[in-house]
Structures are given as structure tokens and as C-alpha cells.
């Protein structure tokens, strides 16, 4: 059965998740709270589909068919009939808890309710809903159309049937590679990645090396496709800081604490690629 999909939040990740669902022939609804956010989501998805078509990864007809699979809405009630709803709003615990309380009332009792959170324990979101057994983390990676991994994160109350369904959805319907992670802030990948990104930011902060030299070091010396500072810019410095905050709150591990330079950059609106400037400038 092809599941119908709802995506809440059409930012970097929500747009990517919707694009991948639509490219796999799944009827998809994207919700953003206002028209401006919705217009940005549509532009992001159509731009990404155009790039895939012009590089030959997708035919022009398939790109058009994928865009036609997506309904863009500012009405949360449009998610009421979905088989699967994936939440991809800002990494803010209070905002997510309040949204899950609403979604728990709104969606069908058999709807798979997933969060794309990078670091907030799934249990905190599941506890806000009726039916926490159907709530699970399905954590995609950026850019979603390019990176094959998703982490599947059950909470203590997620049912075995929900775990099975989430794995099937990610692997069979979206063509992703899944790994199973425990419900601890950061899961598997960010528990390893975030301290590394923060270490690179601290190097810039103390003037140990330039952002460009640090990135060149990891690209040319360790064969990483992207250096840590360009990767932090790609993730979004606000999201990087929010993930660091949640991980620090959970473990009190100093390596997870966001360095002051990162916090100042977020306060200054220097969010990386999405704002045009972070450690580097983007046109
Ligand atoms: P983003 O800032 O690009 O997008 C967030 C979107 O959510 C915005 O479009 C905003 O308008 C919308 N939004 C905010 N509050 C909302 C609400 N109450 N209801 C509906 N929409 C709302 O952020 P992002 O990078 O797409 O991150 C989204 C989620 O995905 C976060 O939980 C983040 O931790 C996670 N994530 C991010 C990355 C990454 O590399 N950026 C990777 C994996 C997971």
C-alpha cells in the first residue's frame, strides 16, 4: 500500500522529506503556518526538482509529476486523513510538544506519527499525545534527496507494530537505509557529529586556524565531502545550536555545550546557508 504523507514544517528538512515522498509517488501534503513559509517551501522543492532534472537524475516529466503530488496548505486540518505524518518544525521542545498535542487529537487513530527531531527525546513528544504507541522518531539527513540514511527512534512506549511500520515506510516507500537508535538526545549520528562540529567552531573562536583552513584540512586530509564549518552552515547554525543545547541538557557533557561564538552568530541572524551568511557567505 502506498501511504499518504503529511509533512509539518516546510523548511530545509520538511521540503526535502516532502520531495522524496512525492518522487516515490506518495500523495503528500506540506503544512506551514503562513503563506510566506509555504511559498518558501514550494520554491525550495521546485528548485531542487529542477536541479535534479537538469543534472539528468530525473526526467522533466517525473519532476513535474512529483511537484503535482504535493499539496501545500496553511490548514493543519488537511493532515487529518494522512497515513503518515512527519513533523519537521524548528528544533524547539515547547513548539514541538504543543504541536504533538494538537496532532494527537487531529490525525486518524491508525496514523503513524513521526518526528524528524535531531535531538529532542521522542518520549517527550509522545507523552504529549493520545496514543504514544504510534509515535516514533524518523530522523532524515540533510540534503534529504541525496543522503540515504534515516535513524528510527522508538520511545519507551512505541509499539513493535509502529517500529515495523516506520522501518517499512522509510525503507520500502522512500528507499532509505535505516538504522535503529535509542531515545537519547542526539541518537547515533548527532552524538558523534555535534561534538566534532563544536570543536571546529571552538578552533575558529580561539583563532587557532581559519574556517577555510579547518575545512580544507578535513576535506583534503580525511576525505570528508564537506568540512565541519560548511557542514554547520548547511545544517543551519540555529539548528546546530539547538541540537547542542538539547544534548548538553541531557548529558551535561562539556563537549556538547554550544560555544559562545555559535550563540552570538545565531543572535546576529548569521544562520549559515539559509540566511546567506554563517562561517562563509552564500549568494
Ligand atoms: P528550518 O528552520 O529550515 O525549518 C523549520 C520550518 O518549520 C520553517 O519553515 C518554519 O516556518 C516551520 N515552523 C516553525 N514553527 C512551526 C509550527 N509550530 N508549525 C509548523 N511549522 C512551523 O529547520 P530544518 O533545518 O528544516 O529543521 C527542522 C527539523 O529537522 C528540526 O527538528 C531539526 O532539528 C531537524 N533536522 C535538521 C537537519 C538539518 O540539517 N537542518 C537534519 C536532520 C534533522
PDB file of C-alpha atoms and ligand atoms in Angstrom:
ATOM      1  CA  UNK A   1       0.000   0.000   0.000  1.00  0.00           C
ATOM      2  CA  UNK A   2       1.250   3.471  -0.811  1.00  0.00           C
ATOM      3  CA  UNK A   3       0.969   5.575   2.319  1.00  0.00           C
ATOM      4  CA  UNK A   4      -0.351   9.121   2.082  1.00  0.00           C
ATOM      5  CA  UNK A   5       2.042  11.545   3.766  1.00  0.00           C
ATOM      6  CA  UNK A   6       1.731  14.804   5.673  1.00  0.00           C
ATOM      7  CA  UNK A   7       4.773  16.939   6.492  1.00  0.00           C
ATOM      8  CA  UNK A   8       4.506  19.637   9.169  1.00  0.00           C
ATOM      9  CA  UNK A   9       7.054  22.405   8.541  1.00  0.00           C
ATOM     10  CA  UNK A  10       8.387  23.014   5.048  1.00  0.00           C
ATOM     11  CA  UNK A  11      11.868  24.304   5.918  1.00  0.00           C
ATOM     12  CA  UNK A  12      15.140  22.717   4.805  1.00  0.00           C
ATOM     13  CA  UNK A  13      14.188  19.261   6.077  1.00  0.00           C
ATOM     14  CA  UNK A  14      10.408  19.276   5.621  1.00  0.00           C
ATOM     15  CA  UNK A  15      10.840  20.324   1.979  1.00  0.00           C
ATOM     16  CA  UNK A  16      13.354  17.543   1.424  1.00  0.00           C
ATOM     17  CA  UNK A  17      11.126  14.919   3.086  1.00  0.00           C
ATOM     18  CA  UNK A  18       8.118  16.038   1.011  1.00  0.00           C
ATOM     19  CA  UNK A  19      10.206  15.971  -2.175  1.00  0.00           C
ATOM     20  CA  UNK A  20      11.425  12.412  -1.527  1.00  0.00           C
ATOM     21  CA  UNK A  21       7.896  11.220  -0.673  1.00  0.00           C
ATOM     22  CA  UNK A  22       6.491  12.797  -3.837  1.00  0.00           C
ATOM     23  CA  UNK A  23       9.333  11.431  -6.011  1.00  0.00           C
ATOM     24  CA  UNK A  24       8.365   7.987  -4.716  1.00  0.00           C
ATOM     25  CA  UNK A  25       4.784   8.506  -5.865  1.00  0.00           C
ATOM     26  CA  UNK A  26       3.272   9.191  -2.415  1.00  0.00           C
ATOM     27  CA  UNK A  27       0.465  11.762  -2.216  1.00  0.00           C
ATOM     28  CA  UNK A  28       1.960  14.432   0.046  1.00  0.00           C
ATOM     29  CA  UNK A  29       0.618  17.426   1.957  1.00  0.00           C
ATOM     30  CA  UNK A  30       3.007  20.097   3.282  1.00  0.00           C
ATOM     31  CA  UNK A  31       1.821  22.356   6.104  1.00  0.00           C
ATOM     32  CA  UNK A  32       3.387  25.716   7.019  1.00  0.00           C
ATOM     33  CA  UNK A  33       1.743  28.181   9.421  1.00  0.00           C
ATOM     34  CA  UNK A  34       1.654  31.055   6.915  1.00  0.00           C
ATOM     35  CA  UNK A  35       1.683  31.835   3.195  1.00  0.00           C
ATOM     36  CA  UNK A  36       5.245  33.201   3.211  1.00  0.00           C
ATOM     37  CA  UNK A  37       6.581  29.940   4.698  1.00  0.00           C
ATOM     38  CA  UNK A  38       4.529  27.958   2.216  1.00  0.00           C
ATOM     39  CA  UNK A  39       5.904  29.963  -0.728  1.00  0.00           C
ATOM     40  CA  UNK A  40       9.465  29.321   0.506  1.00  0.00           C
ATOM     41  CA  UNK A  41       8.733  25.583   0.777  1.00  0.00           C
ATOM     42  CA  UNK A  42       7.298  25.428  -2.743  1.00  0.00           C
ATOM     43  CA  UNK A  43      10.277  27.355  -4.146  1.00  0.00           C
ATOM     44  CA  UNK A  44      12.754  25.112  -2.335  1.00  0.00           C
ATOM     45  CA  UNK A  45      11.106  21.912  -3.607  1.00  0.00           C
ATOM     46  CA  UNK A  46      10.617  23.072  -7.195  1.00  0.00           C
ATOM     47  CA  UNK A  47      14.213  24.386  -7.286  1.00  0.00           C
ATOM     48  CA  UNK A  48      15.533  21.048  -6.053  1.00  0.00           C
ATOM     49  CA  UNK A  49      13.412  19.105  -8.573  1.00  0.00           C
ATOM     50  CA  UNK A  50      14.615  21.418 -11.384  1.00  0.00           C
ATOM     51  CA  UNK A  51      18.240  20.790 -10.376  1.00  0.00           C
ATOM     52  CA  UNK A  52      17.638  17.014 -10.332  1.00  0.00           C
ATOM     53  CA  UNK A  53      16.048  17.247 -13.803  1.00  0.00           C
ATOM     54  CA  UNK A  54      18.801  19.414 -15.302  1.00  0.00           C
ATOM     55  CA  UNK A  55      21.517  17.097 -13.965  1.00  0.00           C
ATOM     56  CA  UNK A  56      19.758  14.095 -15.538  1.00  0.00           C
ATOM     57  CA  UNK A  57      18.857  12.395 -12.212  1.00  0.00           C
ATOM     58  CA  UNK A  58      15.166  12.766 -13.018  1.00  0.00           C
ATOM     59  CA  UNK A  59      13.243  13.317 -16.253  1.00  0.00           C
ATOM     60  CA  UNK A  60      11.441  16.648 -16.661  1.00  0.00           C
ATOM     61  CA  UNK A  61       8.130  14.719 -16.689  1.00  0.00           C
ATOM     62  CA  UNK A  62       8.951  12.939 -13.406  1.00  0.00           C
ATOM     63  CA  UNK A  63       9.981  16.250 -11.815  1.00  0.00           C
ATOM     64  CA  UNK A  64       6.654  17.766 -12.820  1.00  0.00           C
ATOM     65  CA  UNK A  65       4.746  14.663 -11.643  1.00  0.00           C
ATOM     66  CA  UNK A  66       6.497  14.875  -8.241  1.00  0.00           C
ATOM     67  CA  UNK A  67       5.562  18.533  -7.778  1.00  0.00           C
ATOM     68  CA  UNK A  68       1.974  17.709  -8.782  1.00  0.00           C
ATOM     69  CA  UNK A  69       1.850  15.068  -5.973  1.00  0.00           C
ATOM     70  CA  UNK A  70       2.307  17.808  -3.355  1.00  0.00           C
ATOM     71  CA  UNK A  71      -0.497  19.878  -1.876  1.00  0.00           C
ATOM     72  CA  UNK A  72       0.711  22.983   0.004  1.00  0.00           C
ATOM     73  CA  UNK A  73      -1.512  24.210   2.806  1.00  0.00           C
ATOM     74  CA  UNK A  74      -1.733  26.533   5.812  1.00  0.00           C
ATOM     75  CA  UNK A  75      -4.618  24.450   7.230  1.00  0.00           C
ATOM     76  CA  UNK A  76      -3.413  21.858   9.762  1.00  0.00           C
ATOM     77  CA  UNK A  77      -6.759  20.017   9.391  1.00  0.00           C
ATOM     78  CA  UNK A  78      -5.605  18.945   5.901  1.00  0.00           C
ATOM     79  CA  UNK A  79      -3.438  16.340   7.708  1.00  0.00           C
ATOM     80  CA  UNK A  80      -6.450  14.620   9.299  1.00  0.00           C
ATOM     81  CA  UNK A  81      -6.731  11.875   6.648  1.00  0.00           C
ATOM     82  CA  UNK A  82      -2.986  11.042   6.327  1.00  0.00           C
ATOM     83  CA  UNK A  83      -1.499   7.565   6.858  1.00  0.00           C
ATOM     84  CA  UNK A  84       1.839   9.023   7.999  1.00  0.00           C
ATOM     85  CA  UNK A  85       2.595  12.486   9.406  1.00  0.00           C
ATOM     86  CA  UNK A  86       6.215  13.621   9.776  1.00  0.00           C
ATOM     87  CA  UNK A  87       6.883  16.656  11.973  1.00  0.00           C
ATOM     88  CA  UNK A  88       9.814  18.815  10.803  1.00  0.00           C
ATOM     89  CA  UNK A  89       9.321  22.178  12.541  1.00  0.00           C
ATOM     90  CA  UNK A  90      12.017  24.167  14.359  1.00  0.00           C
ATOM     91  CA  UNK A  91      14.135  22.316  16.950  1.00  0.00           C
ATOM     92  CA  UNK A  92      12.224  23.824  19.894  1.00  0.00           C
ATOM     93  CA  UNK A  93      10.882  21.485  22.536  1.00  0.00           C
ATOM     94  CA  UNK A  94       7.927  23.669  23.614  1.00  0.00           C
ATOM     95  CA  UNK A  95       6.811  24.216  19.985  1.00  0.00           C
ATOM     96  CA  UNK A  96       7.049  20.502  19.216  1.00  0.00           C
ATOM     97  CA  UNK A  97       5.232  19.417  22.403  1.00  0.00           C
ATOM     98  CA  UNK A  98       2.388  21.814  21.656  1.00  0.00           C
ATOM     99  CA  UNK A  99       2.192  20.606  18.030  1.00  0.00           C
ATOM    100  CA  UNK A 100       2.149  16.917  19.052  1.00  0.00           C
ATOM    101  CA  UNK A 101      -0.702  17.602  21.487  1.00  0.00           C
ATOM    102  CA  UNK A 102      -2.651  19.092  18.545  1.00  0.00           C
ATOM    103  CA  UNK A 103      -1.685  16.365  16.082  1.00  0.00           C
ATOM    104  CA  UNK A 104      -2.650  13.630  18.565  1.00  0.00           C
ATOM    105  CA  UNK A 105      -6.219  14.957  18.521  1.00  0.00           C
ATOM    106  CA  UNK A 106      -6.313  15.650  14.794  1.00  0.00           C
ATOM    107  CA  UNK A 107      -4.915  12.630  12.963  1.00  0.00           C
ATOM    108  CA  UNK A 108      -6.546   9.214  12.486  1.00  0.00           C
ATOM    109  CA  UNK A 109      -6.025   6.707  15.350  1.00  0.00           C
ATOM    110  CA  UNK A 110      -4.009   4.474  12.973  1.00  0.00           C
ATOM    111  CA  UNK A 111      -1.815   7.325  11.678  1.00  0.00           C
ATOM    112  CA  UNK A 112       1.941   6.844  12.105  1.00  0.00           C
ATOM    113  CA  UNK A 113       3.086  10.000  13.886  1.00  0.00           C
ATOM    114  CA  UNK A 114       6.792  10.677  13.353  1.00  0.00           C
ATOM    115  CA  UNK A 115       9.219  13.384  14.400  1.00  0.00           C
ATOM    116  CA  UNK A 116      12.324  14.420  12.484  1.00  0.00           C
ATOM    117  CA  UNK A 117      13.853  15.957  15.619  1.00  0.00           C
ATOM    118  CA  UNK A 118      17.648  15.850  15.744  1.00  0.00           C
ATOM    119  CA  UNK A 119      17.951  15.669  19.487  1.00  0.00           C
ATOM    120  CA  UNK A 120      14.751  16.091  21.495  1.00  0.00           C
ATOM    121  CA  UNK A 121      13.816  12.792  23.177  1.00  0.00           C
ATOM    122  CA  UNK A 122      10.890  11.198  21.309  1.00  0.00           C
ATOM    123  CA  UNK A 123       9.287  10.288  24.656  1.00  0.00           C
ATOM    124  CA  UNK A 124       8.728  13.992  25.453  1.00  0.00           C
ATOM    125  CA  UNK A 125       6.689  14.399  22.242  1.00  0.00           C
ATOM    126  CA  UNK A 126       4.894  11.050  22.523  1.00  0.00           C
ATOM    127  CA  UNK A 127       3.859  11.905  26.106  1.00  0.00           C
ATOM    128  CA  UNK A 128       2.004  14.975  24.790  1.00  0.00           C
ATOM    129  CA  UNK A 129      -0.257  12.877  22.547  1.00  0.00           C
ATOM    130  CA  UNK A 130      -3.087  10.463  22.978  1.00  0.00           C
ATOM    131  CA  UNK A 131      -1.758   7.126  21.699  1.00  0.00           C
ATOM    132  CA  UNK A 132       2.003   7.404  22.331  1.00  0.00           C
ATOM    133  CA  UNK A 133       2.398   3.839  20.992  1.00  0.00           C
ATOM    134  CA  UNK A 134       2.151   5.192  17.398  1.00  0.00           C
ATOM    135  CA  UNK A 135       4.737   7.968  17.888  1.00  0.00           C
ATOM    136  CA  UNK A 136       8.312   7.397  16.681  1.00  0.00           C
ATOM    137  CA  UNK A 137      11.408   9.277  15.520  1.00  0.00           C
ATOM    138  CA  UNK A 138      12.175   9.039  11.808  1.00  0.00           C
ATOM    139  CA  UNK A 139      15.317  11.165  11.539  1.00  0.00           C
ATOM    140  CA  UNK A 140      16.342  12.120   7.988  1.00  0.00           C
ATOM    141  CA  UNK A 141      19.666  13.635   6.920  1.00  0.00           C
ATOM    142  CA  UNK A 142      20.364  16.825   5.001  1.00  0.00           C
ATOM    143  CA  UNK A 143      20.022  17.038   1.992  1.00  0.00           C
ATOM    144  CA  UNK A 144      17.172  14.509   2.213  1.00  0.00           C
ATOM    145  CA  UNK A 145      17.023  13.756  -1.546  1.00  0.00           C
ATOM    146  CA  UNK A 146      20.772  12.946  -1.504  1.00  0.00           C
ATOM    147  CA  UNK A 147      21.597  11.221   1.791  1.00  0.00           C
ATOM    148  CA  UNK A 148      20.197   7.683   2.126  1.00  0.00           C
ATOM    149  CA  UNK A 149      20.214   7.341   5.939  1.00  0.00           C
ATOM    150  CA  UNK A 150      17.340   7.583   8.360  1.00  0.00           C
ATOM    151  CA  UNK A 151      17.529   6.800  12.062  1.00  0.00           C
ATOM    152  CA  UNK A 152      14.470   5.044  13.506  1.00  0.00           C
ATOM    153  CA  UNK A 153      13.977   6.008  17.153  1.00  0.00           C
ATOM    154  CA  UNK A 154      11.265   4.296  19.191  1.00  0.00           C
ATOM    155  CA  UNK A 155      10.350   5.747  22.597  1.00  0.00           C
ATOM    156  CA  UNK A 156       9.767   3.510  25.625  1.00  0.00           C
ATOM    157  CA  UNK A 157       6.070   3.383  24.662  1.00  0.00           C
ATOM    158  CA  UNK A 158       6.326   2.910  20.875  1.00  0.00           C
ATOM    159  CA  UNK A 159       4.665  -0.361  19.858  1.00  0.00           C
ATOM    160  CA  UNK A 160       6.570  -3.056  17.917  1.00  0.00           C
ATOM    161  CA  UNK A 161       3.998  -2.647  15.110  1.00  0.00           C
ATOM    162  CA  UNK A 162       4.852   1.073  14.851  1.00  0.00           C
ATOM    163  CA  UNK A 163       8.592   0.294  14.685  1.00  0.00           C
ATOM    164  CA  UNK A 164       7.972  -2.225  11.911  1.00  0.00           C
ATOM    165  CA  UNK A 165       5.751   0.197  10.012  1.00  0.00           C
ATOM    166  CA  UNK A 166       8.246   3.072  10.309  1.00  0.00           C
ATOM    167  CA  UNK A 167      11.059   0.853   9.025  1.00  0.00           C
ATOM    168  CA  UNK A 168       8.905  -0.331   6.108  1.00  0.00           C
ATOM    169  CA  UNK A 169       7.853   3.225   5.300  1.00  0.00           C
ATOM    170  CA  UNK A 170      11.431   4.546   5.268  1.00  0.00           C
ATOM    171  CA  UNK A 171      12.997   1.562   3.500  1.00  0.00           C
ATOM    172  CA  UNK A 172      10.314   0.353   1.103  1.00  0.00           C
ATOM    173  CA  UNK A 173       8.347   3.500   0.308  1.00  0.00           C
ATOM    174  CA  UNK A 174      11.145   6.092   0.459  1.00  0.00           C
ATOM    175  CA  UNK A 175      14.102   3.859  -0.474  1.00  0.00           C
ATOM    176  CA  UNK A 176      16.141   4.855   2.593  1.00  0.00           C
ATOM    177  CA  UNK A 177      18.698   2.877   4.622  1.00  0.00           C
ATOM    178  CA  UNK A 178      17.575   2.603   8.247  1.00  0.00           C
ATOM    179  CA  UNK A 179      19.445   2.218  11.498  1.00  0.00           C
ATOM    180  CA  UNK A 180      17.811   1.780  14.889  1.00  0.00           C
ATOM    181  CA  UNK A 181      18.765   4.218  17.655  1.00  0.00           C
ATOM    182  CA  UNK A 182      17.891   4.534  21.341  1.00  0.00           C
ATOM    183  CA  UNK A 183      15.825   7.503  22.514  1.00  0.00           C
ATOM    184  CA  UNK A 184      18.737   9.572  23.888  1.00  0.00           C
ATOM    185  CA  UNK A 185      19.377  13.177  22.803  1.00  0.00           C
ATOM    186  CA  UNK A 186      21.498  13.095  19.628  1.00  0.00           C
ATOM    187  CA  UNK A 187      20.677   9.443  18.811  1.00  0.00           C
ATOM    188  CA  UNK A 188      23.620   7.817  16.958  1.00  0.00           C
ATOM    189  CA  UNK A 189      24.816  10.233  14.282  1.00  0.00           C
ATOM    190  CA  UNK A 190      24.499  13.585  16.057  1.00  0.00           C
ATOM    191  CA  UNK A 191      26.042  12.133  19.228  1.00  0.00           C
ATOM    192  CA  UNK A 192      29.177  11.687  17.109  1.00  0.00           C
ATOM    193  CA  UNK A 193      28.816  14.629  14.714  1.00  0.00           C
ATOM    194  CA  UNK A 194      27.853  17.538  17.003  1.00  0.00           C
ATOM    195  CA  UNK A 195      30.952  17.428  19.294  1.00  0.00           C
ATOM    196  CA  UNK A 196      33.086  17.415  16.134  1.00  0.00           C
ATOM    197  CA  UNK A 197      31.308  20.473  14.660  1.00  0.00           C
ATOM    198  CA  UNK A 198      31.510  22.298  18.007  1.00  0.00           C
ATOM    199  CA  UNK A 199      35.249  21.522  18.238  1.00  0.00           C
ATOM    200  CA  UNK A 200      35.772  23.131  14.821  1.00  0.00           C
ATOM    201  CA  UNK A 201      33.783  26.209  15.927  1.00  0.00           C
ATOM    202  CA  UNK A 202      35.915  26.474  19.081  1.00  0.00           C
ATOM    203  CA  UNK A 203      39.046  26.383  16.886  1.00  0.00           C
ATOM    204  CA  UNK A 204      37.752  29.417  14.946  1.00  0.00           C
ATOM    205  CA  UNK A 205      36.680  31.089  18.193  1.00  0.00           C
ATOM    206  CA  UNK A 206      40.169  30.971  19.730  1.00  0.00           C
ATOM    207  CA  UNK A 207      41.881  31.889  16.433  1.00  0.00           C
ATOM    208  CA  UNK A 208      43.636  28.531  16.229  1.00  0.00           C
ATOM    209  CA  UNK A 209      43.012  28.256  12.461  1.00  0.00           C
ATOM    210  CA  UNK A 210      40.804  29.933   9.856  1.00  0.00           C
ATOM    211  CA  UNK A 211      37.416  28.460   8.928  1.00  0.00           C
ATOM    212  CA  UNK A 212      38.694  27.820   5.428  1.00  0.00           C
ATOM    213  CA  UNK A 213      41.860  26.045   6.622  1.00  0.00           C
ATOM    214  CA  UNK A 214      39.888  23.852   9.052  1.00  0.00           C
ATOM    215  CA  UNK A 215      37.503  22.817   6.268  1.00  0.00           C
ATOM    216  CA  UNK A 216      40.339  22.225   3.808  1.00  0.00           C
ATOM    217  CA  UNK A 217      42.067  20.087   6.438  1.00  0.00           C
ATOM    218  CA  UNK A 218      39.102  17.736   6.819  1.00  0.00           C
ATOM    219  CA  UNK A 219      38.250  17.621   3.099  1.00  0.00           C
ATOM    220  CA  UNK A 220      41.782  17.054   1.817  1.00  0.00           C
ATOM    221  CA  UNK A 221      43.160  15.221   4.845  1.00  0.00           C
ATOM    222  CA  UNK A 222      40.253  12.969   5.796  1.00  0.00           C
ATOM    223  CA  UNK A 223      38.301  12.740   2.511  1.00  0.00           C
ATOM    224  CA  UNK A 224      35.171  14.297   4.011  1.00  0.00           C
ATOM    225  CA  UNK A 225      32.909  15.682   1.241  1.00  0.00           C
ATOM    226  CA  UNK A 226      32.417  18.879   3.271  1.00  0.00           C
ATOM    227  CA  UNK A 227      34.431  20.495   6.068  1.00  0.00           C
ATOM    228  CA  UNK A 228      32.807  20.935   9.513  1.00  0.00           C
ATOM    229  CA  UNK A 229      32.142  24.675   9.176  1.00  0.00           C
ATOM    230  CA  UNK A 230      30.471  24.420   5.773  1.00  0.00           C
ATOM    231  CA  UNK A 231      28.521  21.459   7.171  1.00  0.00           C
ATOM    232  CA  UNK A 232      27.380  23.533  10.191  1.00  0.00           C
ATOM    233  CA  UNK A 233      26.333  26.282   7.725  1.00  0.00           C
ATOM    234  CA  UNK A 234      24.393  23.698   5.697  1.00  0.00           C
ATOM    235  CA  UNK A 235      22.626  22.293   8.774  1.00  0.00           C
ATOM    236  CA  UNK A 236      21.826  25.847   9.950  1.00  0.00           C
ATOM    237  CA  UNK A 237      23.645  27.421  12.894  1.00  0.00           C
ATOM    238  CA  UNK A 238      20.355  27.846  14.795  1.00  0.00           C
ATOM    239  CA  UNK A 239      19.631  24.135  14.413  1.00  0.00           C
ATOM    240  CA  UNK A 240      23.235  23.219  15.313  1.00  0.00           C
ATOM    241  CA  UNK A 241      22.971  25.336  18.497  1.00  0.00           C
ATOM    242  CA  UNK A 242      19.549  23.902  19.373  1.00  0.00           C
ATOM    243  CA  UNK A 243      20.812  20.331  18.988  1.00  0.00           C
ATOM    244  CA  UNK A 244      23.871  21.133  21.130  1.00  0.00           C
ATOM    245  CA  UNK A 245      21.584  22.638  23.803  1.00  0.00           C
ATOM    246  CA  UNK A 246      19.391  19.508  23.965  1.00  0.00           C
ATOM    247  CA  UNK A 247      22.399  17.204  24.110  1.00  0.00           C
ATOM    248  CA  UNK A 248      24.042  19.313  26.826  1.00  0.00           C
ATOM    249  CA  UNK A 249      20.752  19.412  28.769  1.00  0.00           C
ATOM    250  CA  UNK A 250      20.550  15.616  28.646  1.00  0.00           C
ATOM    251  CA  UNK A 251      24.166  14.681  29.467  1.00  0.00           C
ATOM    252  CA  UNK A 252      25.852  17.784  30.990  1.00  0.00           C
ATOM    253  CA  UNK A 253      28.867  16.851  28.869  1.00  0.00           C
ATOM    254  CA  UNK A 254      31.014  19.996  28.256  1.00  0.00           C
ATOM    255  CA  UNK A 255      31.866  18.841  24.713  1.00  0.00           C
ATOM    256  CA  UNK A 256      28.146  19.215  23.843  1.00  0.00           C
ATOM    257  CA  UNK A 257      27.880  22.808  25.183  1.00  0.00           C
ATOM    258  CA  UNK A 258      27.412  25.349  22.364  1.00  0.00           C
ATOM    259  CA  UNK A 259      30.431  27.703  22.226  1.00  0.00           C
ATOM    260  CA  UNK A 260      29.720  31.441  22.733  1.00  0.00           C
ATOM    261  CA  UNK A 261      30.717  32.221  19.102  1.00  0.00           C
ATOM    262  CA  UNK A 262      27.948  29.927  17.825  1.00  0.00           C
ATOM    263  CA  UNK A 263      25.388  31.550  20.135  1.00  0.00           C
ATOM    264  CA  UNK A 264      26.467  35.075  19.084  1.00  0.00           C
ATOM    265  CA  UNK A 265      26.195  34.144  15.400  1.00  0.00           C
ATOM    266  CA  UNK A 266      22.650  32.845  15.912  1.00  0.00           C
ATOM    267  CA  UNK A 267      21.703  36.019  17.837  1.00  0.00           C
ATOM    268  CA  UNK A 268      23.144  38.046  14.923  1.00  0.00           C
ATOM    269  CA  UNK A 269      20.979  36.162  12.428  1.00  0.00           C
ATOM    270  CA  UNK A 270      24.050  34.586  10.814  1.00  0.00           C
ATOM    271  CA  UNK A 271      22.406  31.187  10.384  1.00  0.00           C
ATOM    272  CA  UNK A 272      24.514  29.751   7.556  1.00  0.00           C
ATOM    273  CA  UNK A 273      23.287  28.947   4.076  1.00  0.00           C
ATOM    274  CA  UNK A 274      19.629  29.659   4.807  1.00  0.00           C
ATOM    275  CA  UNK A 275      20.346  33.288   5.788  1.00  0.00           C
ATOM    276  CA  UNK A 276      23.148  33.828   3.235  1.00  0.00           C
ATOM    277  CA  UNK A 277      25.960  34.081   5.798  1.00  0.00           C
ATOM    278  CA  UNK A 278      27.441  31.888   8.507  1.00  0.00           C
ATOM    279  CA  UNK A 279      31.105  30.908   8.646  1.00  0.00           C
ATOM    280  CA  UNK A 280      31.049  31.526   4.872  1.00  0.00           C
ATOM    281  CA  UNK A 281      28.975  33.710   2.527  1.00  0.00           C
ATOM    282  CA  UNK A 282      26.363  32.324   0.119  1.00  0.00           C
ATOM    283  CA  UNK A 283      24.758  34.139  -2.790  1.00  0.00           C
TER     284      UNK A 283
HETATM  285  P1  LIG B   1      14.140  25.177   9.212  1.00  0.00           P
HETATM  286  O1  LIG B   1      14.370  26.345  10.104  1.00  0.00           O
HETATM  287  O2  LIG B   1      14.732  25.178   7.852  1.00  0.00           O
HETATM  288  O3  LIG B   1      12.568  24.923   9.016  1.00  0.00           O
HETATM  289  C1  LIG B   1      11.639  24.879  10.058  1.00  0.00           C
HETATM  290  C2  LIG B   1      10.281  25.184   9.443  1.00  0.00           C
HETATM  291  O4  LIG B   1       9.286  24.948  10.431  1.00  0.00           O
HETATM  292  C3  LIG B   1      10.141  26.642   8.992  1.00  0.00           C
HETATM  293  O5  LIG B   1       9.748  26.666   7.634  1.00  0.00           O
HETATM  294  C4  LIG B   1       9.069  27.229   9.924  1.00  0.00           C
HETATM  295  O6  LIG B   1       8.199  28.131   9.266  1.00  0.00           O
HETATM  296  C5  LIG B   1       8.298  25.966  10.303  1.00  0.00           C
HETATM  297  N1  LIG B   1       7.650  26.081  11.605  1.00  0.00           N
HETATM  298  C6  LIG B   1       8.096  26.666  12.713  1.00  0.00           C
HETATM  299  N2  LIG B   1       7.194  26.508  13.720  1.00  0.00           N
HETATM  300  C7  LIG B   1       6.175  25.804  13.203  1.00  0.00           C
HETATM  301  C8  LIG B   1       4.944  25.291  13.727  1.00  0.00           C
HETATM  302  N3  LIG B   1       4.604  25.495  15.004  1.00  0.00           N
HETATM  303  N4  LIG B   1       4.164  24.589  12.899  1.00  0.00           N
HETATM  304  C9  LIG B   1       4.522  24.359  11.620  1.00  0.00           C
HETATM  305  N5  LIG B   1       5.662  24.829  11.071  1.00  0.00           N
HETATM  306  C10 LIG B   1       6.468  25.529  11.872  1.00  0.00           C
HETATM  307  O7  LIG B   1      14.610  23.903  10.050  1.00  0.00           O
HETATM  308  P2  LIG B   1      15.091  22.471   9.496  1.00  0.00           P
HETATM  309  O8  LIG B   1      16.559  22.513   9.314  1.00  0.00           O
HETATM  310  O9  LIG B   1      14.202  22.063   8.381  1.00  0.00           O
HETATM  311  O10 LIG B   1      14.821  21.567  10.775  1.00  0.00           O
HETATM  312  C11 LIG B   1      13.541  21.024  11.034  1.00  0.00           C
HETATM  313  C12 LIG B   1      13.692  19.853  11.987  1.00  0.00           C
HETATM  314  O11 LIG B   1      14.538  18.863  11.371  1.00  0.00           O
HETATM  315  C13 LIG B   1      14.337  20.192  13.327  1.00  0.00           C
HETATM  316  O12 LIG B   1      13.776  19.390  14.327  1.00  0.00           O
HETATM  317  C14 LIG B   1      15.788  19.805  13.088  1.00  0.00           C
HETATM  318  O13 LIG B   1      16.481  19.506  14.281  1.00  0.00           O
HETATM  319  C15 LIG B   1      15.627  18.578  12.229  1.00  0.00           C
HETATM  320  N6  LIG B   1      16.787  18.226  11.390  1.00  0.00           N
HETATM  321  C16 LIG B   1      17.518  19.184  10.775  1.00  0.00           C
HETATM  322  C17 LIG B   1      18.601  18.821   9.978  1.00  0.00           C
HETATM  323  C18 LIG B   1      19.414  19.861   9.265  1.00  0.00           C
HETATM  324  O14 LIG B   1      20.500  19.515   8.754  1.00  0.00           O
HETATM  325  N7  LIG B   1      18.980  21.090   9.157  1.00  0.00           N
HETATM  326  C19 LIG B   1      18.911  17.468   9.810  1.00  0.00           C
HETATM  327  C20 LIG B   1      18.121  16.495  10.428  1.00  0.00           C
HETATM  328  C21 LIG B   1      17.053  16.896  11.232  1.00  0.00           C
END
